Tab-separated table of C-alpha atoms in Angstrom:
chain	number	residue	atom	x	y	z
A	1	MET	CA	32.721	15.831	-23.783
A	2	SER	CA	35.505	16.775	-21.439
A	3	LYS	CA	38.816	15.670	-20.444
A	4	ALA	CA	37.905	16.187	-16.818
A	5	LEU	CA	36.894	12.905	-15.231
A	6	THR	CA	33.218	12.481	-13.962
A	7	THR	CA	32.782	11.427	-10.318
A	8	VAL	CA	32.273	7.918	-11.373
A	9	SER	CA	35.626	7.926	-13.150
A	10	GLU	CA	37.336	9.461	-10.190
A	11	MET	CA	36.090	6.746	-8.160
A	12	LEU	CA	37.328	4.174	-10.712
A	13	ALA	CA	40.639	5.743	-10.649
A	14	ARG	CA	41.049	4.578	-7.048
A	15	ASN	CA	40.512	0.857	-8.173
A	16	LEU	CA	42.743	0.646	-11.323
A	17	ASN	CA	44.761	-2.250	-9.619
A	18	VAL	CA	41.727	-4.333	-9.891
A	19	LEU	CA	40.193	-2.975	-13.148
A	20	THR	CA	43.417	-3.313	-15.141
A	21	GLN	CA	44.399	-6.862	-14.113
A	22	GLN	CA	42.988	-7.853	-17.576
A	23	PRO	CA	41.886	-6.050	-20.784
A	24	LEU	CA	38.433	-4.659	-20.484
A	25	LEU	CA	35.465	-4.187	-22.729
A	26	VAL	CA	33.981	-0.790	-21.638
A	27	CYS	CA	30.573	0.295	-22.406
A	28	GLY	CA	27.583	2.286	-21.209
A	29	LEU	CA	27.386	5.874	-20.104
A	30	LEU	CA	30.804	7.062	-21.268
A	31	GLU	CA	31.373	10.838	-20.899
A	32	ASP	CA	35.131	11.268	-20.417
A	33	ASN	CA	38.605	10.111	-21.021
A	34	LEU	CA	38.028	7.017	-18.929
A	35	PRO	CA	39.432	4.632	-21.876
A	36	THR	CA	42.791	6.796	-21.742
A	37	MET	CA	43.091	6.413	-18.044
A	38	LEU	CA	42.681	2.711	-18.146
A	39	ALA	CA	45.126	2.404	-21.129
A	40	ASP	CA	47.643	4.499	-19.118
A	41	ALA	CA	47.508	2.135	-16.077
A	42	GLY	CA	47.357	-1.350	-17.941
A	43	PRO	CA	46.134	-2.928	-20.966
A	44	ALA	CA	44.350	-0.727	-23.441
A	45	PRO	CA	40.482	-1.289	-23.156
A	46	ARG	CA	38.216	-2.030	-25.977
A	47	VAL	CA	35.309	0.421	-26.048
A	48	PHE	CA	31.779	-0.112	-27.235
A	49	THR	CA	29.415	2.854	-27.373
A	50	THR	CA	26.032	3.657	-28.835
A	51	ASP	CA	26.670	7.275	-28.677
A	52	TYR	CA	28.029	8.611	-32.049
A	53	SER	CA	29.423	11.956	-30.430
A	54	TYR	CA	31.509	9.907	-27.878
A	55	TYR	CA	32.704	7.726	-30.651
A	56	GLN	CA	33.816	10.620	-32.742
A	57	TRP	CA	35.447	12.334	-29.751
A	58	GLN	CA	37.430	9.306	-28.643
A	59	LYS	CA	38.613	8.614	-32.303
A	60	GLU	CA	39.967	12.240	-32.146
A	61	GLN	CA	41.619	11.483	-28.904
A	62	GLY	CA	43.539	8.576	-30.324
A	63	ILE	CA	41.451	5.622	-29.097
A	64	LYS	CA	41.699	2.992	-32.006
A	65	ASP	CA	39.809	0.066	-30.407
A	66	ILE	CA	36.401	1.599	-30.236
A	67	GLU	CA	33.203	0.684	-31.881
A	68	PHE	CA	29.809	2.358	-32.528
A	69	GLY	CA	26.684	0.307	-33.175
A	70	ILE	CA	23.920	-1.581	-31.576
A	71	GLN	CA	26.150	-4.454	-30.413
A	72	PRO	CA	29.876	-5.021	-30.121
A	73	ASN	CA	31.767	-7.159	-32.599
A	74	PRO	CA	31.805	-10.911	-31.688
A	75	GLN	CA	35.248	-11.071	-30.422
A	76	THR	CA	35.938	-12.687	-27.123
A	77	VAL	CA	36.875	-10.287	-24.278
A	78	SER	CA	38.366	-10.894	-20.870
A	79	ALA	CA	36.253	-8.800	-18.605
A	80	LEU	CA	33.381	-6.143	-18.821
A	81	LEU	CA	33.105	-2.808	-17.299
A	82	LEU	CA	29.674	-1.298	-17.760
A	83	LEU	CA	28.989	2.299	-16.802
A	84	MET	CA	25.269	2.345	-15.784
A	85	PRO	CA	23.164	4.002	-18.489
A	86	LYS	CA	20.189	6.342	-17.545
A	87	ALA	CA	17.662	3.505	-18.425
A	88	LYS	CA	17.602	0.265	-16.573
A	89	ALA	CA	16.322	-1.419	-19.749
A	90	GLU	CA	19.343	-0.201	-21.585
A	91	ALA	CA	21.551	-1.721	-18.947
A	92	GLU	CA	19.744	-5.048	-19.374
A	93	TYR	CA	20.253	-4.765	-23.179
A	94	LEU	CA	24.043	-3.860	-22.936
A	95	LEU	CA	24.545	-6.826	-20.489
A	96	ALA	CA	22.726	-9.148	-23.020
A	97	ALA	CA	24.845	-7.795	-25.891
A	98	CYS	CA	28.228	-7.950	-24.121
A	99	LEU	CA	28.256	-10.841	-21.738
A	100	PRO	CA	28.142	-13.512	-24.479
A	101	LEU	CA	31.706	-12.397	-25.378
A	102	LEU	CA	33.003	-13.429	-21.957
A	103	ALA	CA	34.036	-16.936	-20.873
A	104	GLN	CA	32.696	-18.424	-17.776
A	105	GLY	CA	34.590	-17.140	-14.693
A	106	ALA	CA	35.295	-13.673	-16.291
A	107	MET	CA	34.932	-10.656	-14.260
A	108	VAL	CA	32.098	-8.240	-14.643
A	109	PHE	CA	32.362	-4.770	-13.111
A	110	MET	CA	29.461	-2.217	-12.985
A	111	ALA	CA	29.819	1.455	-12.018
A	112	GLY	CA	27.610	4.429	-11.865
A	113	ASP	CA	26.012	7.485	-10.087
A	114	ASN	CA	24.142	6.371	-7.070
A	115	LYS	CA	21.062	8.444	-8.247
A	116	GLY	CA	21.331	6.724	-11.665
A	117	GLY	CA	20.296	3.227	-10.853
A	118	VAL	CA	23.660	1.619	-10.161
A	119	LYS	CA	22.224	0.222	-6.801
A	120	SER	CA	20.220	-2.222	-8.846
A	121	THR	CA	23.492	-3.868	-10.091
A	122	PRO	CA	22.916	-7.017	-7.941
A	123	LYS	CA	19.386	-7.553	-9.420
A	124	LEU	CA	20.676	-6.881	-12.915
A	125	LEU	CA	23.484	-9.425	-12.585
A	126	ALA	CA	21.576	-12.041	-10.830
A	127	PRO	CA	20.820	-13.939	-13.958
A	128	TYR	CA	24.499	-14.300	-14.718
A	129	CYS	CA	26.423	-14.259	-11.460
A	130	ASP	CA	26.099	-15.830	-7.962
A	131	GLN	CA	27.586	-13.118	-5.986
A	132	VAL	CA	27.966	-9.474	-6.431
A	133	VAL	CA	30.225	-7.505	-4.155
A	134	LYS	CA	30.492	-3.528	-3.806
A	135	LEU	CA	34.087	-2.788	-4.187
A	136	ASP	CA	33.942	0.933	-3.669
A	137	SER	CA	31.637	3.828	-2.954
A	138	ALA	CA	32.770	7.543	-3.140
A	139	ARG	CA	31.354	10.945	-4.266
A	140	ARG	CA	27.984	9.580	-4.699
A	141	ALA	CA	29.163	6.717	-7.015
A	142	SER	CA	29.644	3.024	-6.534
A	143	LEU	CA	31.474	0.068	-8.276
A	144	TYR	CA	30.471	-3.484	-8.000
A	145	GLN	CA	32.279	-6.704	-9.086
A	146	ALA	CA	31.022	-10.092	-9.886
A	147	GLN	CA	32.139	-13.257	-11.596
A	148	LEU	CA	30.348	-14.635	-14.595
A	149	THR	CA	29.013	-18.085	-13.460
A	150	ARG	CA	26.346	-18.757	-15.981
A	151	PRO	CA	27.217	-18.268	-19.601
A	152	ALA	CA	24.849	-15.507	-21.154
A	153	SER	CA	22.622	-16.742	-24.186
A	154	PRO	CA	23.637	-15.714	-27.671
A	155	PHE	CA	22.536	-12.147	-28.223
A	156	SER	CA	19.625	-11.375	-30.661
A	157	ILE	CA	18.246	-7.982	-31.076
A	158	THR	CA	14.885	-9.159	-32.020
A	159	GLN	CA	14.370	-10.268	-28.631
A	160	TRP	CA	14.580	-6.562	-27.444
A	161	GLN	CA	12.266	-5.115	-30.004
A	162	LYS	CA	8.815	-3.648	-28.754
A	163	GLY	CA	6.340	-1.463	-30.469
A	164	TYR	CA	3.093	0.418	-30.297
A	165	SER	CA	0.517	1.614	-32.784
A	166	ILE	CA	-0.443	5.302	-33.661
A	167	ALA	CA	-3.933	4.780	-34.972
A	168	GLN	CA	-4.427	8.397	-36.206
A	169	GLU	CA	-1.307	8.069	-38.439
A	170	SER	CA	-1.845	4.128	-39.487
A	171	LEU	CA	1.584	3.451	-38.169
A	172	GLN	CA	3.338	0.676	-36.127
A	173	ILE	CA	6.373	2.127	-34.153
A	174	CYS	CA	9.249	-0.182	-33.409
A	175	THR	CA	11.369	0.591	-30.383
A	176	LEU	CA	14.498	-0.527	-28.613
A	177	PRO	CA	15.652	0.003	-24.957
A	178	GLY	CA	16.742	3.495	-24.041
A	179	VAL	CA	15.151	5.103	-27.109
A	180	PHE	CA	13.031	8.317	-26.550
A	181	SER	CA	9.289	7.608	-26.364
A	182	ALA	CA	9.780	3.858	-26.277
A	183	GLY	CA	6.520	2.845	-24.920
A	184	HIS	CA	3.984	5.185	-26.379
A	185	LEU	CA	3.631	8.336	-28.548
A	186	ASP	CA	4.885	11.223	-26.518
A	187	SER	CA	2.574	14.399	-26.164
A	188	GLY	CA	5.391	16.584	-27.690
A	189	SER	CA	5.621	14.672	-30.811
A	190	GLN	CA	1.844	14.269	-31.065
A	191	LEU	CA	1.343	18.026	-30.752
A	192	LEU	CA	4.046	18.604	-33.464
A	193	LEU	CA	2.342	16.113	-35.861
A	194	GLU	CA	-1.024	17.699	-35.245
A	195	ASN	CA	0.278	21.127	-36.190
A	196	LEU	CA	2.783	20.406	-39.044
A	197	ALA	CA	1.638	21.817	-42.263
A	198	PRO	CA	2.169	19.848	-45.679
A	199	LEU	CA	5.974	19.895	-46.513
A	200	SER	CA	7.870	19.495	-49.877
A	201	GLY	CA	11.349	18.647	-51.102
A	202	ARG	CA	14.150	17.564	-49.047
A	203	VAL	CA	13.228	17.095	-45.348
A	204	LEU	CA	15.441	16.392	-42.211
A	205	ASP	CA	14.145	14.511	-39.162
A	206	PHE	CA	16.615	15.853	-36.499
A	207	GLY	CA	16.848	13.377	-33.592
A	208	CYS	CA	14.810	10.865	-35.175
A	209	GLY	CA	14.420	8.525	-32.209
A	210	ALA	CA	12.005	5.671	-32.989
A	211	GLY	CA	11.112	7.151	-36.243
A	212	VAL	CA	7.732	8.443	-35.328
A	213	ILE	CA	8.070	11.797	-37.107
A	214	GLY	CA	9.793	10.493	-40.034
A	215	ALA	CA	7.525	7.658	-40.767
A	216	SER	CA	4.395	10.111	-40.220
A	217	LEU	CA	5.684	12.426	-42.707
A	218	LEU	CA	6.361	9.722	-45.237
A	219	LYS	CA	2.914	8.060	-44.761
A	220	ARG	CA	1.266	11.572	-45.399
A	221	GLN	CA	3.592	12.612	-48.130
A	222	PRO	CA	5.552	9.674	-49.717
A	223	GLU	CA	6.974	12.062	-52.413
A	224	LEU	CA	9.318	13.688	-49.773
A	225	THR	CA	13.028	13.150	-49.719
A	226	LEU	CA	13.529	12.346	-46.039
A	227	GLU	CA	16.787	11.995	-44.186
A	228	CYS	CA	16.690	10.871	-40.348
A	229	ILE	CA	19.652	11.565	-38.159
A	230	ASP	CA	20.326	10.724	-34.425
A	231	ILE	CA	23.337	10.488	-32.197
A	232	ASN	CA	22.313	7.075	-30.790
A	233	ALA	CA	22.691	3.741	-32.511
A	234	LEU	CA	19.684	2.251	-31.041
A	235	ALA	CA	17.488	5.121	-32.042
A	236	LEU	CA	18.816	4.740	-35.616
A	237	GLU	CA	18.093	1.019	-35.655
A	238	ALA	CA	14.606	1.720	-34.116
A	239	THR	CA	13.966	4.232	-36.930
A	240	ARG	CA	15.146	1.682	-39.581
A	241	LEU	CA	12.898	-0.950	-37.994
A	242	THR	CA	9.815	1.422	-37.917
A	243	LEU	CA	10.339	2.447	-41.519
A	244	ALA	CA	10.693	-1.235	-42.643
A	245	HIS	CA	7.720	-2.326	-40.690
A	246	ASN	CA	5.530	0.296	-42.486
A	247	GLN	CA	6.953	-0.408	-45.854
A	248	LEU	CA	8.741	2.938	-45.828
A	249	ALA	CA	12.436	1.794	-45.775
A	250	ASN	CA	13.348	2.640	-49.323
A	251	GLN	CA	12.115	6.223	-48.950
A	252	ALA	CA	14.396	7.455	-46.344
A	253	LYS	CA	18.152	7.881	-45.619
A	254	VAL	CA	19.010	6.916	-41.936
A	255	TYR	CA	22.376	7.872	-40.514
A	256	ALA	CA	24.317	8.880	-37.608
A	257	SER	CA	25.070	12.595	-36.994
A	258	ASP	CA	26.412	14.591	-34.153
A	259	GLY	CA	24.051	17.502	-34.347
A	260	LEU	CA	24.264	18.628	-37.923
A	261	SER	CA	27.934	17.761	-38.355
A	262	GLN	CA	27.471	14.818	-40.795
A	263	VAL	CA	24.630	16.472	-42.726
A	264	THR	CA	25.507	17.819	-46.211
A	265	GLY	CA	23.686	20.163	-48.510
A	266	SER	CA	20.478	22.276	-47.940
A	267	PHE	CA	17.047	21.159	-46.857
A	268	ASN	CA	13.623	22.532	-47.588
A	269	HIS	CA	12.471	21.710	-44.091
A	270	ILE	CA	14.101	20.570	-40.841
A	271	VAL	CA	11.525	18.963	-38.313
A	272	ALA	CA	12.578	18.124	-34.639
A	273	ASN	CA	11.634	17.092	-31.194
A	274	PRO	CA	14.944	17.408	-29.836
A	275	PRO	CA	16.353	16.014	-26.597
A	276	PHE	CA	17.325	18.061	-23.623
A	277	HIS	CA	18.884	15.317	-21.465
A	278	ALA	CA	22.269	13.717	-21.724
A	279	GLY	CA	22.629	10.845	-19.174
A	280	LEU	CA	21.357	12.262	-15.823
A	281	LYS	CA	21.960	15.795	-16.683
A	282	THR	CA	19.809	18.504	-18.377
A	283	PHE	CA	21.745	19.376	-21.645
A	284	TYR	CA	20.832	22.094	-24.003
A	285	HIS	CA	24.003	22.285	-26.227
A	286	THR	CA	22.758	20.105	-29.081
A	287	THR	CA	19.485	21.899	-29.576
A	288	GLU	CA	20.911	25.444	-29.006
A	289	THR	CA	23.510	24.530	-31.679
A	290	LEU	CA	20.677	23.384	-33.998
A	291	LEU	CA	18.815	26.569	-33.471
A	292	ASN	CA	21.837	28.862	-34.071
A	293	THR	CA	23.031	26.963	-37.322
A	294	ALA	CA	19.701	25.563	-38.839
A	295	LYS	CA	19.269	28.603	-41.051
A	296	ASP	CA	22.659	27.684	-42.817
A	297	TYR	CA	21.220	24.254	-43.809
A	298	LEU	CA	18.001	25.589	-45.231
A	299	VAL	CA	17.318	26.818	-48.772
A	300	PRO	CA	15.681	30.365	-49.079
A	301	GLY	CA	12.203	29.917	-47.959
A	302	GLY	CA	12.984	26.752	-45.902
A	303	SER	CA	11.576	26.265	-42.534
A	304	LEU	CA	12.486	24.891	-39.033
A	305	THR	CA	9.628	23.462	-37.052
A	306	LEU	CA	10.314	21.950	-33.535
A	307	VAL	CA	8.483	20.990	-30.333
A	308	ALA	CA	9.993	21.609	-26.917
A	309	ASN	CA	9.155	22.025	-23.346
A	310	ALA	CA	7.261	25.145	-22.908
A	311	PHE	CA	9.832	26.384	-20.189
A	312	LEU	CA	12.911	26.259	-22.370
A	313	PRO	CA	14.168	29.619	-23.764
A	314	TYR	CA	14.112	28.563	-27.493
A	315	PRO	CA	11.912	31.402	-29.006
A	316	GLU	CA	14.817	33.940	-28.263
A	317	LEU	CA	17.370	31.705	-29.920
A	318	ILE	CA	15.195	31.145	-32.922
A	319	GLU	CA	14.522	34.885	-33.248
A	320	LYS	CA	18.254	35.634	-32.960
A	321	SER	CA	19.060	33.268	-35.750
A	322	PHE	CA	15.987	33.742	-38.011
A	323	GLY	CA	14.802	37.037	-37.150
A	324	HIS	CA	11.341	35.902	-36.231
A	325	CYS	CA	9.727	33.054	-34.282
A	326	GLU	CA	6.103	31.924	-34.673
A	327	THR	CA	4.429	29.656	-31.968
A	328	LEU	CA	2.104	27.292	-33.747
A	329	ALA	CA	0.524	25.421	-30.910
A	330	ILE	CA	0.648	25.187	-27.063
A	331	ASN	CA	-0.562	22.444	-24.688
A	332	GLY	CA	-0.089	22.201	-20.920
A	333	LYS	CA	3.818	21.147	-21.400
A	334	PHE	CA	4.908	21.860	-24.823
A	335	LYS	CA	5.128	24.455	-27.556
A	336	VAL	CA	5.482	24.013	-31.238
A	337	TYR	CA	7.825	26.656	-32.813
A	338	HIS	CA	8.208	27.525	-36.629
A	339	ALA	CA	10.628	29.846	-38.525
A	340	THR	CA	11.352	30.502	-42.153
A	341	ARG	CA	14.619	31.415	-43.692
A	342	ARG	CA	13.860	34.703	-45.499
């Protein structure tokens, strides 16, 4: 996170006279100090985010009216500003979650990178608004404005749940919009699960997503003490749903963590299919931090096992931290790495 404004926020800065005519509920792909900029120019916004890292950072910046979760608290708001997330399905979800808080006639703003799907705004708002106007376009970003003419239906997260089966693991996976591997078992996780030796003791599922790895581990070895962490509220909820659907809910602890920051104690094993995208950008920091610090969270003899795109330079980082790195498996796109704290 940075105090420097993104190109989208720089464009929004040119439109503060319109945006700050009423208190805003701001949500979506938040990456900078946009809430502070809005507060300096007018009424302080209310901020809703599904990103725990952003939530923590904004709390540190002094933003008090910020919420982290799967939907905003049911308090009426005057207007909405949605920063286009990377997945269209997540944008649809956020609109469905936030628009019921607005009265008919309230203003709705959507902004984002032109390469990130913001051009679909008229179609996204069509169920709720009669006319959508492009207010501005600059630095490869666009801002749209509309008026809520049809009240949104009450929000129910069950309407957004989807799922799929993993026959070889005898599991039903529950997913939510924007969660990694939402439609099917990704080949990276499959390669990891096919090459994961039996584990023991306390195990951490790092970046749990829809709970595929964690649920698979518990299905194989119900005696494990499992903790599942992720930065995304929708991922954490999907993991909870997956565990519950497979009668595993009482066997795991699921919680938000920015990397390993909220984790305490030591583990026998850390298992991960870590992300390397944040928004539209390639982003390695979270995984690199994991590789550099995982050893400190393992008991002597404890192990780190992860799957990653084959082109990523992770073996060097693992070797630097652990003194060695073993490649357990390779397919056309992914590699599974393993290291033990000696």
